[in-house]
Coordinates of C-alpha atoms in Angstrom, one line a residue:
M17 CA 0.0 -0.3 0.0
H18 CA 1.4 3.5 -0.9
R19 CA 0.6 6.6 1.6
R20 CA 0.5 9.8 0.3
L21 CA 3.3 12.4 1.2
G22 CA 1.6 15.5 -0.6
A23 CA 3.4 17.9 -2.9
V24 CA 7.1 16.1 -2.3
N25 CA 9.6 15.9 -4.6
A26 CA 11.2 12.4 -4.7
L27 CA 13.1 12.8 -7.9
Y28 CA 16.7 13.2 -5.3
P29 CA 19.2 12.5 -5.3
S30 CA 20.0 14.6 -8.1
L31 CA 23.6 15.5 -9.4
T32 CA 25.3 17.9 -7.7
T33 CA 27.3 20.2 -9.9
I34 CA 29.7 23.4 -9.4
V35 CA 28.5 26.7 -11.3
G36 CA 30.8 29.2 -12.2
A37 CA 30.8 32.8 -13.3
D38 CA 32.8 35.8 -13.0
V39 CA 31.3 38.6 -10.8
D40 CA 33.6 41.7 -9.5
G41 CA 35.6 40.6 -12.4
K42 CA 36.8 37.4 -10.1
P43 CA 35.7 33.8 -10.5
N44 CA 32.6 33.0 -8.2
F45 CA 31.3 29.2 -7.3
L46 CA 28.3 28.3 -5.9
A47 CA 27.4 24.2 -5.2
V48 CA 23.9 23.5 -7.3
A49 CA 22.2 20.2 -7.0
H50 CA 19.2 21.4 -8.9
V51 CA 20.1 21.1 -12.3
G52 CA 17.8 19.3 -15.4
I53 CA 18.9 18.2 -18.5
L54 CA 16.2 20.1 -22.0
N55 CA 16.9 17.9 -24.8
H56 CA 19.5 16.2 -26.0
G57 CA 19.8 17.5 -29.2
T58 CA 21.8 20.1 -30.8
P59 CA 22.0 22.6 -29.8
Q60 CA 21.8 21.5 -26.3
Y61 CA 20.3 22.9 -23.3
L62 CA 20.8 22.5 -19.4
S63 CA 18.2 24.2 -16.6
F64 CA 19.6 24.9 -13.3
G65 CA 17.7 26.5 -10.5
V66 CA 19.5 28.8 -8.3
F67 CA 18.3 30.5 -5.3
N68 CA 17.7 34.0 -6.5
K69 CA 19.2 36.1 -4.2
H70 CA 22.3 34.3 -4.6
H71 CA 25.8 36.3 -6.1
T72 CA 26.4 34.2 -8.2
N73 CA 23.1 35.2 -10.7
Q74 CA 24.6 38.3 -10.7
G75 CA 27.7 37.6 -12.9
I76 CA 24.9 35.0 -15.0
R77 CA 22.8 37.5 -15.6
E78 CA 25.2 40.4 -16.5
H79 CA 28.2 38.2 -18.8
R80 CA 25.5 35.7 -20.2
Q81 CA 28.1 32.8 -19.8
F82 CA 28.4 30.7 -17.0
S83 CA 30.0 27.1 -16.4
A84 CA 29.0 24.0 -14.4
C85 CA 31.8 21.8 -13.4
I86 CA 30.7 18.0 -12.3
P87 CA 32.9 16.9 -9.0
G88 CA 33.5 14.2 -7.9
R89 CA 33.2 12.8 -4.5
N90 CA 37.0 13.6 -3.6
L91 CA 35.8 17.5 -3.8
M92 CA 32.5 16.8 -0.9
E93 CA 34.1 19.9 1.3
Q94 CA 35.1 22.1 -1.5
T95 CA 31.5 21.7 -3.1
D96 CA 29.4 22.0 0.1
Y97 CA 32.0 25.0 0.9
V98 CA 30.8 27.3 -1.9
G99 CA 27.4 26.1 -1.0
L100 CA 27.8 27.2 2.5
V101 CA 29.1 30.9 2.1
S102 CA 28.1 33.9 -0.2
G103 CA 30.7 35.2 -2.5
R104 CA 29.3 38.9 -1.4
K105 CA 31.1 38.0 2.2
T106 CA 33.6 35.4 0.9
D107 CA 36.2 35.1 -2.2
K108 CA 36.0 31.7 -3.1
S109 CA 38.5 32.8 -6.1
G110 CA 40.8 30.8 -4.7
V111 CA 39.1 27.7 -3.4
F112 CA 39.6 25.7 -7.0
D113 CA 42.3 25.9 -9.7
V114 CA 41.1 28.1 -12.1
F115 CA 41.6 27.2 -16.3
R116 CA 39.3 29.0 -19.5
G117 CA 38.6 27.7 -22.5
D118 CA 36.4 29.8 -25.1
L119 CA 33.5 31.9 -23.3
E120 CA 36.1 34.7 -21.1
H121 CA 33.3 35.0 -18.3
A122 CA 32.9 30.9 -17.9
P123 CA 35.2 29.7 -15.6
L124 CA 36.3 26.4 -15.0
I125 CA 37.2 23.7 -12.5
R126 CA 40.8 22.2 -13.1
E127 CA 39.7 19.0 -10.1
C128 CA 36.4 18.8 -11.1
P129 CA 36.9 16.2 -14.1
V130 CA 34.4 17.2 -16.2
C131 CA 33.6 20.9 -16.6
M132 CA 30.7 22.6 -19.2
E133 CA 31.1 26.3 -20.6
L134 CA 27.5 27.3 -21.3
K135 CA 26.0 30.7 -22.9
L136 CA 23.0 32.1 -21.4
H137 CA 19.8 31.2 -23.3
D138 CA 17.0 32.1 -20.7
I139 CA 16.0 33.5 -17.7
H140 CA 12.8 32.0 -15.9
E141 CA 12.3 34.0 -12.8
F142 CA 9.9 32.7 -9.9
P143 CA 8.7 33.7 -6.7
T144 CA 11.8 32.5 -4.6
H145 CA 14.6 30.7 -7.8
D146 CA 16.0 31.9 -11.2
I147 CA 16.2 29.3 -13.7
F148 CA 18.8 29.6 -15.9
I149 CA 18.7 27.5 -19.0
G150 CA 22.1 27.2 -21.0
E151 CA 23.2 26.4 -23.9
I152 CA 26.7 24.6 -23.8
H153 CA 29.2 26.2 -25.6
A154 CA 32.0 23.1 -24.7
T155 CA 32.3 20.0 -22.6
H156 CA 35.5 19.5 -21.3
A157 CA 37.3 16.3 -19.6
S158 CA 40.3 15.1 -17.7
E159 CA 42.0 12.5 -19.8
D160 CA 41.4 10.1 -16.9
V161 CA 37.5 10.1 -17.2
I162 CA 37.6 9.1 -20.9
T163 CA 37.0 6.0 -22.5
A164 CA 38.7 4.5 -25.6
E165 CA 35.5 5.4 -27.2
D166 CA 35.7 9.8 -26.4
K167 CA 33.1 8.7 -24.0
L168 CA 32.8 10.0 -20.8
D169 CA 32.6 6.9 -18.6
V170 CA 30.3 7.6 -15.1
R171 CA 32.5 5.6 -12.7
R172 CA 35.5 7.0 -13.3
V173 CA 34.3 10.6 -13.2
D174 CA 32.3 9.2 -9.4
P175 CA 30.0 12.3 -9.5
L176 CA 28.6 13.7 -6.1
L177 CA 25.0 13.7 -6.0
F178 CA 22.4 15.3 -3.6
D179 CA 19.7 14.0 -1.8
M180 CA 17.1 16.8 0.0
A181 CA 14.9 13.9 2.3
S182 CA 18.5 13.1 4.0
V183 CA 20.3 16.0 3.2
H184 CA 23.2 14.0 2.6
Y185 CA 25.7 13.5 -0.3
Y186 CA 25.4 9.9 -2.5
A187 CA 28.0 8.3 -5.1
L188 CA 26.4 6.0 -8.1
G189 CA 27.2 2.5 -7.1
D190 CA 28.1 -0.1 -9.8
P191 CA 26.6 -0.1 -13.1
L192 CA 22.7 -2.2 -13.2
G193 CA 22.0 -3.0 -17.0
P194 CA 22.4 -1.3 -20.0
C195 CA 19.9 1.0 -21.1
W196 CA 17.5 -0.4 -24.1
N197 CA 18.6 -3.4 -23.9
V198 CA 17.4 -4.7 -21.1
G199 CA 13.7 -4.2 -21.6
K200 CA 13.9 -6.0 -24.9
K201 CA 13.1 -9.6 -23.1
L202 CA 9.8 -7.9 -22.0
K203 CA 9.0 -6.8 -25.5
R204 CA 9.7 -10.1 -27.6
G205 CA 6.4 -10.5 -25.6
E206 CA 4.3 -7.9 -27.7

């Protein structure tokens, strides 16, 4: 029997990202787990739900560029830190080794195994959150997380996951089965 829980978001855990933007002439970073994949075509769009009072929002709005870096579990402490302190009061530009790609105002984090440069496509304003929709301009990945087929290996990325219900970070476990394949035995019975 199922019990009604009310309007509870049950889509957690979700991927934790570190969103970066230049604010007041220096890189600023913020941990964001409210992320969404909007399509899988070209161009590809991602959404980031960010509390509208965050300092990083100012840089995204001003420059219309930002980054989304995927920290591994080894960066849990630093990721949590950039989500705890405000860039208005704390200079977070030295927390990570920053590098740049093509977009001048989208700071990337060398310690993160995967980083994406995004161009701001649109902003949807809600009473408490700004939803930034970014178009992926370029993705950068550490050599040690790329397979021989030039694909990302999620096990080597070892992404940090965030769960709102338990308010804890998690990591991935072993793969369970191949997508678009394990259901074929049910399809045969059609």
